[in-house]
mmCIF file of C-alpha atoms in Angstrom:
data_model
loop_
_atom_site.group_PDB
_atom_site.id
_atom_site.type_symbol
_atom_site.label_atom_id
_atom_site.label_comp_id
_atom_site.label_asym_id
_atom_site.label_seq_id
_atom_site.Cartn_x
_atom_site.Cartn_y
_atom_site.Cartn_z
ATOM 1 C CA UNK V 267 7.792 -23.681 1.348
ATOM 2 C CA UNK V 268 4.015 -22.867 1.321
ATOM 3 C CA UNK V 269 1.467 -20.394 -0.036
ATOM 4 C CA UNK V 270 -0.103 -19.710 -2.880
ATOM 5 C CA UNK V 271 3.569 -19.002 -4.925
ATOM 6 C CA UNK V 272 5.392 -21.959 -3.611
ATOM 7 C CA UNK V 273 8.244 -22.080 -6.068
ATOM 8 C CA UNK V 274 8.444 -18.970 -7.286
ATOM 9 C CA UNK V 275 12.254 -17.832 -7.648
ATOM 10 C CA UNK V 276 12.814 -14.026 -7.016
ATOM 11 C CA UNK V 277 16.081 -11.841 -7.049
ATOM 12 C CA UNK V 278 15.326 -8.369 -5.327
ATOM 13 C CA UNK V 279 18.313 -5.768 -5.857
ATOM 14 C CA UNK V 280 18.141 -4.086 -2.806
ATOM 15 C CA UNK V 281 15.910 -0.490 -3.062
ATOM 16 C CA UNK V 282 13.834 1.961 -0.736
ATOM 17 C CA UNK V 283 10.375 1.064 -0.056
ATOM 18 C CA UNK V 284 8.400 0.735 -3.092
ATOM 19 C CA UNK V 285 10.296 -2.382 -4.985
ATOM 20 C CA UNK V 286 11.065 -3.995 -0.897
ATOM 21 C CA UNK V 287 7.069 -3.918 -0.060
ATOM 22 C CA UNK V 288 6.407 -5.745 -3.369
ATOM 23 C CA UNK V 289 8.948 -8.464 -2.599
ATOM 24 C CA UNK V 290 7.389 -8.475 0.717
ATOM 25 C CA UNK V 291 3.817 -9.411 -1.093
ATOM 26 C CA UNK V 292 5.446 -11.856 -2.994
ATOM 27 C CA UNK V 293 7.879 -13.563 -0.159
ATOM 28 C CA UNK V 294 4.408 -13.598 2.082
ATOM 29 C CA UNK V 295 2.914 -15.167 -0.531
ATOM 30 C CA UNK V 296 5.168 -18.258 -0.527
ATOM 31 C CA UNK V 297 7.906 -16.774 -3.122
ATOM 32 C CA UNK V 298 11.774 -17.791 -2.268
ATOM 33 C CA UNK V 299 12.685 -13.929 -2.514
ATOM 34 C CA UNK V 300 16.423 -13.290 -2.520
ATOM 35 C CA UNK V 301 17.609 -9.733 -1.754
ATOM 36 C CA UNK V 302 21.071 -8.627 -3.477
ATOM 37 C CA UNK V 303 22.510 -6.002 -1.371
ATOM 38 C CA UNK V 304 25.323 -3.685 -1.723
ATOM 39 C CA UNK V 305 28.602 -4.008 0.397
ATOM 40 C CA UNK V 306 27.883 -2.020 3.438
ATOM 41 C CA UNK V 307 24.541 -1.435 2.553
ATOM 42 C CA UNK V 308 25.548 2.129 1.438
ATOM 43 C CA UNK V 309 22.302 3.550 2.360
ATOM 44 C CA UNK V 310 20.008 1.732 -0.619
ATOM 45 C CA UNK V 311 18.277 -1.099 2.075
ATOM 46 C CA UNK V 312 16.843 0.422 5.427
ATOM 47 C CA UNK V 313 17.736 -1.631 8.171
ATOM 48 C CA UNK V 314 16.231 -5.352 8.476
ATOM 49 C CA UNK V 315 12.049 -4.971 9.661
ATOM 50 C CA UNK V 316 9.385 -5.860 8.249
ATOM 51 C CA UNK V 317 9.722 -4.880 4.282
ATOM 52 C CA UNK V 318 12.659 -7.086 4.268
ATOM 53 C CA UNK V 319 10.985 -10.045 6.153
ATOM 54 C CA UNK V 320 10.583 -13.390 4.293
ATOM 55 C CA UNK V 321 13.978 -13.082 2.249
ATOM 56 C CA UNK V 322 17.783 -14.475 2.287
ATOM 57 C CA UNK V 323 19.947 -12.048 1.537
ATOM 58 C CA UNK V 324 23.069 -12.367 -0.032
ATOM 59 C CA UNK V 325 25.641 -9.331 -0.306
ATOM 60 C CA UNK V 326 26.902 -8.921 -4.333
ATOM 61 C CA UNK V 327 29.353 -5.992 -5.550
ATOM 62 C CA UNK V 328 28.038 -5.682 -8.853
ATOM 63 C CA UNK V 329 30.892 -3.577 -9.986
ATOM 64 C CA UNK V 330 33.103 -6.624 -9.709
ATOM 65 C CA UNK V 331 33.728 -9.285 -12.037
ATOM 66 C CA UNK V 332 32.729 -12.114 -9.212
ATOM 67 C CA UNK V 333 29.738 -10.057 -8.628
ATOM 68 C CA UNK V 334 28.825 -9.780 -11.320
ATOM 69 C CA UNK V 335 28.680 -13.336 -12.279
ATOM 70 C CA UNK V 336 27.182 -14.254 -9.570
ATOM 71 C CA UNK V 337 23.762 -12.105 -10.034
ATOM 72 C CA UNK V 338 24.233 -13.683 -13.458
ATOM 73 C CA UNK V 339 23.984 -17.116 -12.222
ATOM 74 C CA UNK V 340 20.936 -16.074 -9.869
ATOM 75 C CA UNK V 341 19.482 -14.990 -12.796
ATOM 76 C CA UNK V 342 19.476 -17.835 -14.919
ATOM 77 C CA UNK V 343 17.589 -19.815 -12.251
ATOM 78 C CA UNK V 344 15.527 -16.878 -11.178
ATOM 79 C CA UNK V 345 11.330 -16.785 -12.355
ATOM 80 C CA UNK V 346 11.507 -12.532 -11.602
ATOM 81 C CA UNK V 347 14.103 -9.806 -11.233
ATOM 82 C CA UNK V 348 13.157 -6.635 -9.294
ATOM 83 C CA UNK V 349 14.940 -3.508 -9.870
ATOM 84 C CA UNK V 350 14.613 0.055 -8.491
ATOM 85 C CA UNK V 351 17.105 2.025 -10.604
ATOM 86 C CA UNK V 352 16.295 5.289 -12.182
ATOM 87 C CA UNK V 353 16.357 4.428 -15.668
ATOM 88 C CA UNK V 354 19.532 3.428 -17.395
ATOM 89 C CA UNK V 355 21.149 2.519 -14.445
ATOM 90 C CA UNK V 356 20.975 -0.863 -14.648
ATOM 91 C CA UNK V 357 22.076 -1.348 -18.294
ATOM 92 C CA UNK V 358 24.819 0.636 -17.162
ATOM 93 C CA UNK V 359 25.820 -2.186 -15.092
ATOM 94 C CA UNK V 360 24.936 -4.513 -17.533
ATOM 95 C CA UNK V 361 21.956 -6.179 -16.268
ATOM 96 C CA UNK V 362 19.418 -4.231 -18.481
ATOM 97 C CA UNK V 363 16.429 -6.223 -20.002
ATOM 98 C CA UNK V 364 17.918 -7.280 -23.122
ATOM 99 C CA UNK V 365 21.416 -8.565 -21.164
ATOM 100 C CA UNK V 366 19.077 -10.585 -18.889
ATOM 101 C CA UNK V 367 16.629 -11.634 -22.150
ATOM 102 C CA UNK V 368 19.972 -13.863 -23.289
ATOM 103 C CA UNK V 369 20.815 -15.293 -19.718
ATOM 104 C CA UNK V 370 16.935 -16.343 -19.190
ATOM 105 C CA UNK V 371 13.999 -15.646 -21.582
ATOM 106 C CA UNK V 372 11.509 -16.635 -19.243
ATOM 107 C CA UNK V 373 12.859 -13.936 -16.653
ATOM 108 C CA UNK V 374 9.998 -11.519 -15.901
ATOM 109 C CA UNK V 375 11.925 -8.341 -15.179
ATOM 110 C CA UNK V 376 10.059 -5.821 -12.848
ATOM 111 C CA UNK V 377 11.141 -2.415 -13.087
ATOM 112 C CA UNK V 378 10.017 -0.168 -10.044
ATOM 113 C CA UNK V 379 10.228 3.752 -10.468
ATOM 114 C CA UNK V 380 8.207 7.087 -9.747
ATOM 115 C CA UNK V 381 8.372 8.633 -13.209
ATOM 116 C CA UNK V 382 8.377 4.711 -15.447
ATOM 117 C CA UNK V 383 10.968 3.863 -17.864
ATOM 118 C CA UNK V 384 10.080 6.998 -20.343
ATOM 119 C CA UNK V 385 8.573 10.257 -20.540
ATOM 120 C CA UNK V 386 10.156 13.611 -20.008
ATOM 121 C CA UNK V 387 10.334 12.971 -16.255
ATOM 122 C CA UNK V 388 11.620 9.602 -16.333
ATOM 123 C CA UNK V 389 15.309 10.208 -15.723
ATOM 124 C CA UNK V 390 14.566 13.057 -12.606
ATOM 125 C CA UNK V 391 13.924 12.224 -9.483
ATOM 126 C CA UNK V 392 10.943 12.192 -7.291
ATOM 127 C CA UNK V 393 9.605 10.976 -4.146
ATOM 128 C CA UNK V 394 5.983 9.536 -3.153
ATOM 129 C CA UNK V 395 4.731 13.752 -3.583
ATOM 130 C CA UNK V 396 5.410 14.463 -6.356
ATOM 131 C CA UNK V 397 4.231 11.388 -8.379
ATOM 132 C CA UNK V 398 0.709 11.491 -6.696
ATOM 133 C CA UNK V 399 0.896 15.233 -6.951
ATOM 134 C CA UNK V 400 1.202 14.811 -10.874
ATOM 135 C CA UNK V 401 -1.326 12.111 -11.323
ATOM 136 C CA UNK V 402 -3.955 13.901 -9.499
ATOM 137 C CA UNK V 403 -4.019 11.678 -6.806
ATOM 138 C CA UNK V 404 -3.035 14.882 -4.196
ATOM 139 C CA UNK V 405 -5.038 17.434 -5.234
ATOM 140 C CA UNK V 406 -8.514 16.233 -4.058
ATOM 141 C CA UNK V 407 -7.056 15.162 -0.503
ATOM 142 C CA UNK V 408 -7.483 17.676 2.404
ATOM 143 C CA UNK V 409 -9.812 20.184 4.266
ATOM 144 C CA UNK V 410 -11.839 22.438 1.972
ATOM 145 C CA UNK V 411 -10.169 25.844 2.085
ATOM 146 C CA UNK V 412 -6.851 24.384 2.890
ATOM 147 C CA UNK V 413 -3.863 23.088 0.971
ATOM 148 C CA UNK V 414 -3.505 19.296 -0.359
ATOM 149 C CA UNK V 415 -2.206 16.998 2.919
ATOM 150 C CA UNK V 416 -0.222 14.084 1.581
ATOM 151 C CA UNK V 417 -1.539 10.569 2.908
ATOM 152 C CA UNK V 418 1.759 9.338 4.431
ATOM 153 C CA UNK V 419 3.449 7.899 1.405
ATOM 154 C CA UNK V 420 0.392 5.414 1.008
ATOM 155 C CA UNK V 421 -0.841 5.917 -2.320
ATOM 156 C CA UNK V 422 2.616 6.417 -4.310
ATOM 157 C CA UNK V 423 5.248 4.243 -3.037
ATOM 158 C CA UNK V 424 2.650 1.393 -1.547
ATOM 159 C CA UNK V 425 -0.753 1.252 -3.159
ATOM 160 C CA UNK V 426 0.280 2.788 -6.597
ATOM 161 C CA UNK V 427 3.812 1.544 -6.427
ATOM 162 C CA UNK V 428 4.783 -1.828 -5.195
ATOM 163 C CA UNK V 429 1.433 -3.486 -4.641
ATOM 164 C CA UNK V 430 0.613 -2.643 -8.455
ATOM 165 C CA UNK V 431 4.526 -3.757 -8.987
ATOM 166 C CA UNK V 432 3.307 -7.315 -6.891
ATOM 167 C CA UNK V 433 0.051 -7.575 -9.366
ATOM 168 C CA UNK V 434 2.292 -6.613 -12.628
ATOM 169 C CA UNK V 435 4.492 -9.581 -11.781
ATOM 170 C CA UNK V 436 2.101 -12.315 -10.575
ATOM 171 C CA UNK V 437 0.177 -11.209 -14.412
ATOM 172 C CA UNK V 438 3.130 -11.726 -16.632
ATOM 173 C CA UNK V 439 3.970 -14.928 -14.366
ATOM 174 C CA UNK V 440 0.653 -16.168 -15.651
ATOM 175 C CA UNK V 441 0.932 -15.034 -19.171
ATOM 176 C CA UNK V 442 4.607 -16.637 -19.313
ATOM 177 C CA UNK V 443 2.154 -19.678 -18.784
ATOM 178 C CA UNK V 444 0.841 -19.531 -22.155
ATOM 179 C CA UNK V 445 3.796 -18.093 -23.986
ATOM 180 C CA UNK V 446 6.654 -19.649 -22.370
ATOM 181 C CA UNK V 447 8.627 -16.220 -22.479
ATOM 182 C CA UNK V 448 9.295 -13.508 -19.648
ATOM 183 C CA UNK V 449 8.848 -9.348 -20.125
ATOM 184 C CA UNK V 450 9.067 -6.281 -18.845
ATOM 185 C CA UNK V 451 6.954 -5.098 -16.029
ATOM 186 C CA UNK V 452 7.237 -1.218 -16.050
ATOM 187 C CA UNK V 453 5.781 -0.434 -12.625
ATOM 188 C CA UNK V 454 6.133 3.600 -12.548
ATOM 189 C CA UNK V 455 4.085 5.703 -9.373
ATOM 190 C CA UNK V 456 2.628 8.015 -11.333
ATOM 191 C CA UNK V 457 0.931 5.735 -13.373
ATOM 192 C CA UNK V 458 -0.329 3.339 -10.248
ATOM 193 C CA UNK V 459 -1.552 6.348 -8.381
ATOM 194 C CA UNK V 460 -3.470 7.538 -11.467
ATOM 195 C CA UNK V 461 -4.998 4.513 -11.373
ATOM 196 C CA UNK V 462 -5.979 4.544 -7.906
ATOM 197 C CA UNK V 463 -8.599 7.978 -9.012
ATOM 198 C CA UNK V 464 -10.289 5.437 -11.533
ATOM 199 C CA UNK V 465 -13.381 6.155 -8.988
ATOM 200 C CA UNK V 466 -13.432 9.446 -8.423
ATOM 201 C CA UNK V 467 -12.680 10.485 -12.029
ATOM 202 C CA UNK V 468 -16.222 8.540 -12.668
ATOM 203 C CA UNK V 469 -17.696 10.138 -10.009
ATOM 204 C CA UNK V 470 -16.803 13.566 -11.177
ATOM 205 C CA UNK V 471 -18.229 12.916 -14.825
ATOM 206 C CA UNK V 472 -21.601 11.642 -13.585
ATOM 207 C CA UNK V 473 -21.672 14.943 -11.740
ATOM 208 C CA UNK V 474 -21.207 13.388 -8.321
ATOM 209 C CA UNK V 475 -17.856 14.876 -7.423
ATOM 210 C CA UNK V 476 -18.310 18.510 -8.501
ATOM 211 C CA UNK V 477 -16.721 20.634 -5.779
ATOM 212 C CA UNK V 478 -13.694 21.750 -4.626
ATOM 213 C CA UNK V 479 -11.194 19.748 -1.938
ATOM 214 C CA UNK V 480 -12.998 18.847 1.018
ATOM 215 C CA UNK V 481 -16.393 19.758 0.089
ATOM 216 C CA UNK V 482 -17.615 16.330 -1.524
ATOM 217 C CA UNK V 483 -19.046 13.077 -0.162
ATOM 218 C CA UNK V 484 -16.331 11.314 0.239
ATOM 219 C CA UNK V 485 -13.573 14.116 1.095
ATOM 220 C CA UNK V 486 -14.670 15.264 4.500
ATOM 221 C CA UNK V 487 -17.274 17.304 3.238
ATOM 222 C CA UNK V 488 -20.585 15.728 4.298
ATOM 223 C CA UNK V 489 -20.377 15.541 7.633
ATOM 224 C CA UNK V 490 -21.937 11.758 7.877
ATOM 225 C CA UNK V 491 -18.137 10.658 6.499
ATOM 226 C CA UNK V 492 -15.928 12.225 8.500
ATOM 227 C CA UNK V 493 -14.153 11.990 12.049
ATOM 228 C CA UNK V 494 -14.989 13.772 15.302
ATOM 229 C CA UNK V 495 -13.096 14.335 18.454
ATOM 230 C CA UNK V 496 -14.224 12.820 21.416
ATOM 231 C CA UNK V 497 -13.919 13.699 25.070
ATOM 232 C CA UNK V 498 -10.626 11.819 25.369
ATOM 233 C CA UNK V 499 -9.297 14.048 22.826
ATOM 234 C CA UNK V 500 -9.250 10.570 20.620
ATOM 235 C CA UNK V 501 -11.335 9.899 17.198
ATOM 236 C CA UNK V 502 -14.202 8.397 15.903
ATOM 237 C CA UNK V 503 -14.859 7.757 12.072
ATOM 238 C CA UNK V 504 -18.505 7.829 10.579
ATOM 239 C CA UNK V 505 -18.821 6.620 7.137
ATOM 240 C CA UNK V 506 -23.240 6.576 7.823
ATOM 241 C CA UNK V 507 -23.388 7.204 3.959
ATOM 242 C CA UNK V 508 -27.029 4.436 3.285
ATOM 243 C CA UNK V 509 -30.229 6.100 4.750
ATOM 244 C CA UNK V 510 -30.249 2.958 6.746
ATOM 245 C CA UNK V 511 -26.674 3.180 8.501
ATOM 246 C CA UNK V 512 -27.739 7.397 9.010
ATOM 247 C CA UNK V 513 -30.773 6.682 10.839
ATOM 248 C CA UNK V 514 -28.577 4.091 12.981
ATOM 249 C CA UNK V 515 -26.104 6.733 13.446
ATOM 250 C CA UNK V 516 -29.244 9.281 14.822
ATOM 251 C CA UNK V 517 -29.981 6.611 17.436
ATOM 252 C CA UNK V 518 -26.974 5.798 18.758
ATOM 253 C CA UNK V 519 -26.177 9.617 19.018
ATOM 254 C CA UNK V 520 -29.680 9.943 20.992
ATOM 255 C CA UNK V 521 -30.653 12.258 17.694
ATOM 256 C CA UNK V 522 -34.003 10.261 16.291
ATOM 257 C CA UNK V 523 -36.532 12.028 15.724
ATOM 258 C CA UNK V 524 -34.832 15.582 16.463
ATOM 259 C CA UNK V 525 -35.385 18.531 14.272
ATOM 260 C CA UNK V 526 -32.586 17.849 11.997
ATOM 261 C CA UNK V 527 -31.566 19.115 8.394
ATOM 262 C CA UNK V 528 -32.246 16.528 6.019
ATOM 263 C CA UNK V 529 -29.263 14.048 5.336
ATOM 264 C CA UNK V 530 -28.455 15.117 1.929
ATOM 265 C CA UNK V 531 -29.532 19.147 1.997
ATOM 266 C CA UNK V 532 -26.210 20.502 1.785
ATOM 267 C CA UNK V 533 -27.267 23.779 3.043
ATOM 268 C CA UNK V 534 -27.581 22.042 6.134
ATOM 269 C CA UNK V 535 -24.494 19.949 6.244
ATOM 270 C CA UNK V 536 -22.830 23.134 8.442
ATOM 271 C CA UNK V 537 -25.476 22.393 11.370
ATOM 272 C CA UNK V 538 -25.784 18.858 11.429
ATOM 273 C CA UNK V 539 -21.612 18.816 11.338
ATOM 274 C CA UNK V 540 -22.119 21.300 14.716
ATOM 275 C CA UNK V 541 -24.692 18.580 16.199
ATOM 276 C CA UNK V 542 -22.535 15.517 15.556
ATOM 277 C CA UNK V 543 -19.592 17.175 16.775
ATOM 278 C CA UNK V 544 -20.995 18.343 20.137
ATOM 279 C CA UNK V 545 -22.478 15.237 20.418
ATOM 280 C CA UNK V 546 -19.961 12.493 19.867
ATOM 281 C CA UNK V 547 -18.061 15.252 22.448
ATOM 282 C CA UNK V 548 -19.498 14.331 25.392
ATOM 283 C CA UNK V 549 -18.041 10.647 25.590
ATOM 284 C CA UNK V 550 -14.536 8.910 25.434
ATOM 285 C CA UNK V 551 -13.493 6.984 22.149
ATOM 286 C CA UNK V 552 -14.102 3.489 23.777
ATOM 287 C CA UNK V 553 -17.909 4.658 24.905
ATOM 288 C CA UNK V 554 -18.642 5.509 21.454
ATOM 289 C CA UNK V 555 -17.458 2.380 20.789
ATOM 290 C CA UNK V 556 -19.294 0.877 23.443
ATOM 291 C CA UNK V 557 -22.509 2.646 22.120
ATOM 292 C CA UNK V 558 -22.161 1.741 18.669
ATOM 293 C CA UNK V 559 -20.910 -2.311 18.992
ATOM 294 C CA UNK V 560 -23.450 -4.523 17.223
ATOM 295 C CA UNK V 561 -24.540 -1.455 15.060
ATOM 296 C CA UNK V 562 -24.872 -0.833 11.502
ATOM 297 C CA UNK V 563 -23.663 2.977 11.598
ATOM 298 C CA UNK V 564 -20.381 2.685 10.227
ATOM 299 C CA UNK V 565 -19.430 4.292 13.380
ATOM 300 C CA UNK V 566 -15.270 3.080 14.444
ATOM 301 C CA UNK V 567 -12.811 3.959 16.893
ATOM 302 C CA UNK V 568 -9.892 5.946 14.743
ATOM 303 C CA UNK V 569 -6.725 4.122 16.047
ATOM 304 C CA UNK V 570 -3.551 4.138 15.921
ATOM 305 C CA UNK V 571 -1.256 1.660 14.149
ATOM 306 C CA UNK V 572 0.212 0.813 17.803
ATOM 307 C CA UNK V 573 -3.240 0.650 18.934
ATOM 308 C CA UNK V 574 -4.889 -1.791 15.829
ATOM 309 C CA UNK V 575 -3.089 -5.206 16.951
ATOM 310 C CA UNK V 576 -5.069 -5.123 20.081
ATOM 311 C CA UNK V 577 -8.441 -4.284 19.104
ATOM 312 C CA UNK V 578 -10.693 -7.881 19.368
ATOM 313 C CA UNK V 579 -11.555 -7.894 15.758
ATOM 314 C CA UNK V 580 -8.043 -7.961 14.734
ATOM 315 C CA UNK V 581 -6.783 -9.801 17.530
ATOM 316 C CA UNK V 582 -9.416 -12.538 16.025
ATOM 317 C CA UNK V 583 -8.520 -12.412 12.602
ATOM 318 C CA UNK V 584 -4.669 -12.497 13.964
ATOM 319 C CA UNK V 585 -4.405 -9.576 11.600
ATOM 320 C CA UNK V 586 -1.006 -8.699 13.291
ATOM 321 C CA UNK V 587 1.944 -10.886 13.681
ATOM 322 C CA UNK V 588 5.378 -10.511 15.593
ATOM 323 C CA UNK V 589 8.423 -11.246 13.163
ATOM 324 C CA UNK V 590 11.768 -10.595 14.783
ATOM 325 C CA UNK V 591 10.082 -9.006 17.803
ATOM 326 C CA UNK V 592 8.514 -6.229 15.770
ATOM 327 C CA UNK V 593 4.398 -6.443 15.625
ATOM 328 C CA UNK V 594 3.645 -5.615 12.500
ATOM 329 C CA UNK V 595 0.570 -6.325 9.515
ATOM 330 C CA UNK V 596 0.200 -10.012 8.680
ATOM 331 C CA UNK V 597 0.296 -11.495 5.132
ATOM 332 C CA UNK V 598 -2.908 -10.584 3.322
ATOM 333 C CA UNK V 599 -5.405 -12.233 1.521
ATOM 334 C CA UNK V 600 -6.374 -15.386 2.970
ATOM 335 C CA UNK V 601 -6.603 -18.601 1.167
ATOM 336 C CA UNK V 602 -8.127 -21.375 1.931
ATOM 337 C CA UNK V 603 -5.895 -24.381 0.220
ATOM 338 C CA UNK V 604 -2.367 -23.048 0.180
ATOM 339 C CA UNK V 605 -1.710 -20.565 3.320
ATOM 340 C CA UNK V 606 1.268 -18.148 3.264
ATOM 341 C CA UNK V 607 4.493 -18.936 5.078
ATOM 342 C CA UNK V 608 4.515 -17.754 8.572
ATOM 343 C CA UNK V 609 6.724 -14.953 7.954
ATOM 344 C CA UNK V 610 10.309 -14.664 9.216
ATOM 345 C CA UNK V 611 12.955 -12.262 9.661
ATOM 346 C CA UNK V 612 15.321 -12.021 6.830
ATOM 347 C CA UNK V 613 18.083 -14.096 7.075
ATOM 348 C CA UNK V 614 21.546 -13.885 5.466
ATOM 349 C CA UNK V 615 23.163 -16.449 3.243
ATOM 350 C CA UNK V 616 25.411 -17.038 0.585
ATOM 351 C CA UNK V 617 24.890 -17.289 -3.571
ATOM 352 C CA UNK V 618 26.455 -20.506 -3.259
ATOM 353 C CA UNK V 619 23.257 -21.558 -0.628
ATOM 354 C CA UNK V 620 21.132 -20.215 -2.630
ATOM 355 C CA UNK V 621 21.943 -22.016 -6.010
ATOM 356 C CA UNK V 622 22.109 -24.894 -4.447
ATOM 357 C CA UNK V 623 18.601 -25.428 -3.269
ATOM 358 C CA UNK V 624 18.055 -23.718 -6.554
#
């Protein structure tokens, strides 16, 4: 094994996507992930791709005596333990914290849920919605005079859920360092996506984010950070926020020196947004692109995630990989010293194959 985690022992009890694209940080990170499914699946795993890649999985009926010694002995050899349950659930099949605490005390158990391990919510269920919707995470996110849009399921179940899951771990990993003992990691959605607003809550109390959805700098509101159609019926982005990256936006829209509202008069955000937009209208995406290479005015095609492997910059950066003949995002960050596994498809085994090289 390589990367960064070389050696790192994970069991994964098989979940939806939160807990699975954490494992999937770790596993591209050099971790030996293994994935504990249920007999049949029964609907917790979606079907092999790329949240699953890097693993062995092994298939465990945990209502069973064998099964249940089995996890047991994955356990004991086991650095981390990732579970999805709603809370209870998995003392109820006795592999709770403190069950797990007497098989391995060095175990750092990772607990992955929308509503975290208490709270008035905790036992209910939820989806990515309605944990950024209560963290305040939705609210600000949409056009101004229209209802919140939810980003995908982005900032809950990825960003607030299992990356922050990912970070938990790899921080009590390090602590266990020092202390030679494993803990909880309580990895709830709400919480991560709260986090995510750390930003814009500062923004708001200097008095830089006053306004209502879509009406803000960084919301769609100001019409230098925003997207415009093109004459393809495709997308460009501008993000021309520095007065140097605006006036390089002016010249590559052929706008310098034209009798323009200021850049920050808001009063005359409505006209420059109707000058933009009939401008960047009268050329294809890929012109625009064309126009603005080699620029510094934040100017990029919008494309889509079938689109992104082949654009050059990512093509150079091999940003994209194919793992069992799916493209899909490659492992991310870089490192210098200890590169990441070249990810694979996951792979089935047995507990007995996995103890041993354990």
């Amino acid at each position: 094994m390589s990367g960064p985690l070389a050696g790192v022992r994970v069991v994964e009890l098989a979940g939806l996507a939160p807990a699975p694209f954490g494992c999937m940080i770790l596993a591209d990170l050099g971790a030996d992930v293994v994935l504990v499914d249920r007999p049949g699946g029964n609907g917790i795993a979606p079907p092999p791709g790329p949240l699953q890649r890097g693993r062995r999985s092994v298939v465990l009926d945990l209502k069973t005596s064998d099964g249940a010694s089995s996890l047991r002995q994955l356990i004991a050899r086991a650095d981390v333990f990732v579970e999805g349950f709603r809370p209870g659930v998995a003392e109820r099949l006795g592999f709770g914290p403190s069950e797990t605490d007497k098989i391995n005390p060095r175990l750092v158990y990772a607990r992955m849920t929308g509503w975290g391990q208490d709270g008035p919510l905790a036992p209910r269920a939820g989806h990515d919605i309605d944990y950024i919707a209560l963290s305040g995470a939705l609210e600000p996110i949409g056009r101004a005079g229209e209802r919140p849009h939810a980003p995908l399921n982005l900032v809950g179940d990825f960003a607030g859920g299992g990356m922050l899951m990912a970070l938990g771990i790899l921080a009590a990993l390090l602590e266990r360092e020092r202390s030679g003992l494993g803990q909880v990691v309580d990895a709830a959605m709400v919480d991560g996506s709260a986090l995510l607003m750390t930003f814009i809550h500062g923004m708001n109390a200097a008095g830089m984010w006053p306004f209502p959805r879509g009406e803000n700098m960084l919301d769609g509101g100001a019409p230098f950070y925003d997207t415009y159609r093109t004459s393809d019926d495709r997308f460009v982005a501008v993000g021309a926020l520095e007065p140097a990256f605006y006036a390089a936006l002016l010249a590559g829209l052929g706008l310098s020196g034209a009798p323009l509202p200021q850049q920050h008069d808001r009063s005359g955000w409505p006209e420059l947004r109707r000058v933009f937009a009939e401008r960047f209208a009268t050329r294809t995406r890929d012109e625009w692109s064309e126009v603005f290479a080699g620029s510094d005015a934040c100017v990029a095609p919008v494309l889509s995630p079938y689109e992104a492997p082949d654009h050059p910059h990512n093509r150079a950066r091999d940003a994209f990989v194919e793992v069992g003949g799916i493209v899909q995002p490659a492992p991310a960050p870089r490192f210098g010293r200890t590169p990441p596994p070249t990810p694979a498809p996951v792979s089935a085994s047995t507990v007995d194959e996995v103890l041993a090289t354990w």
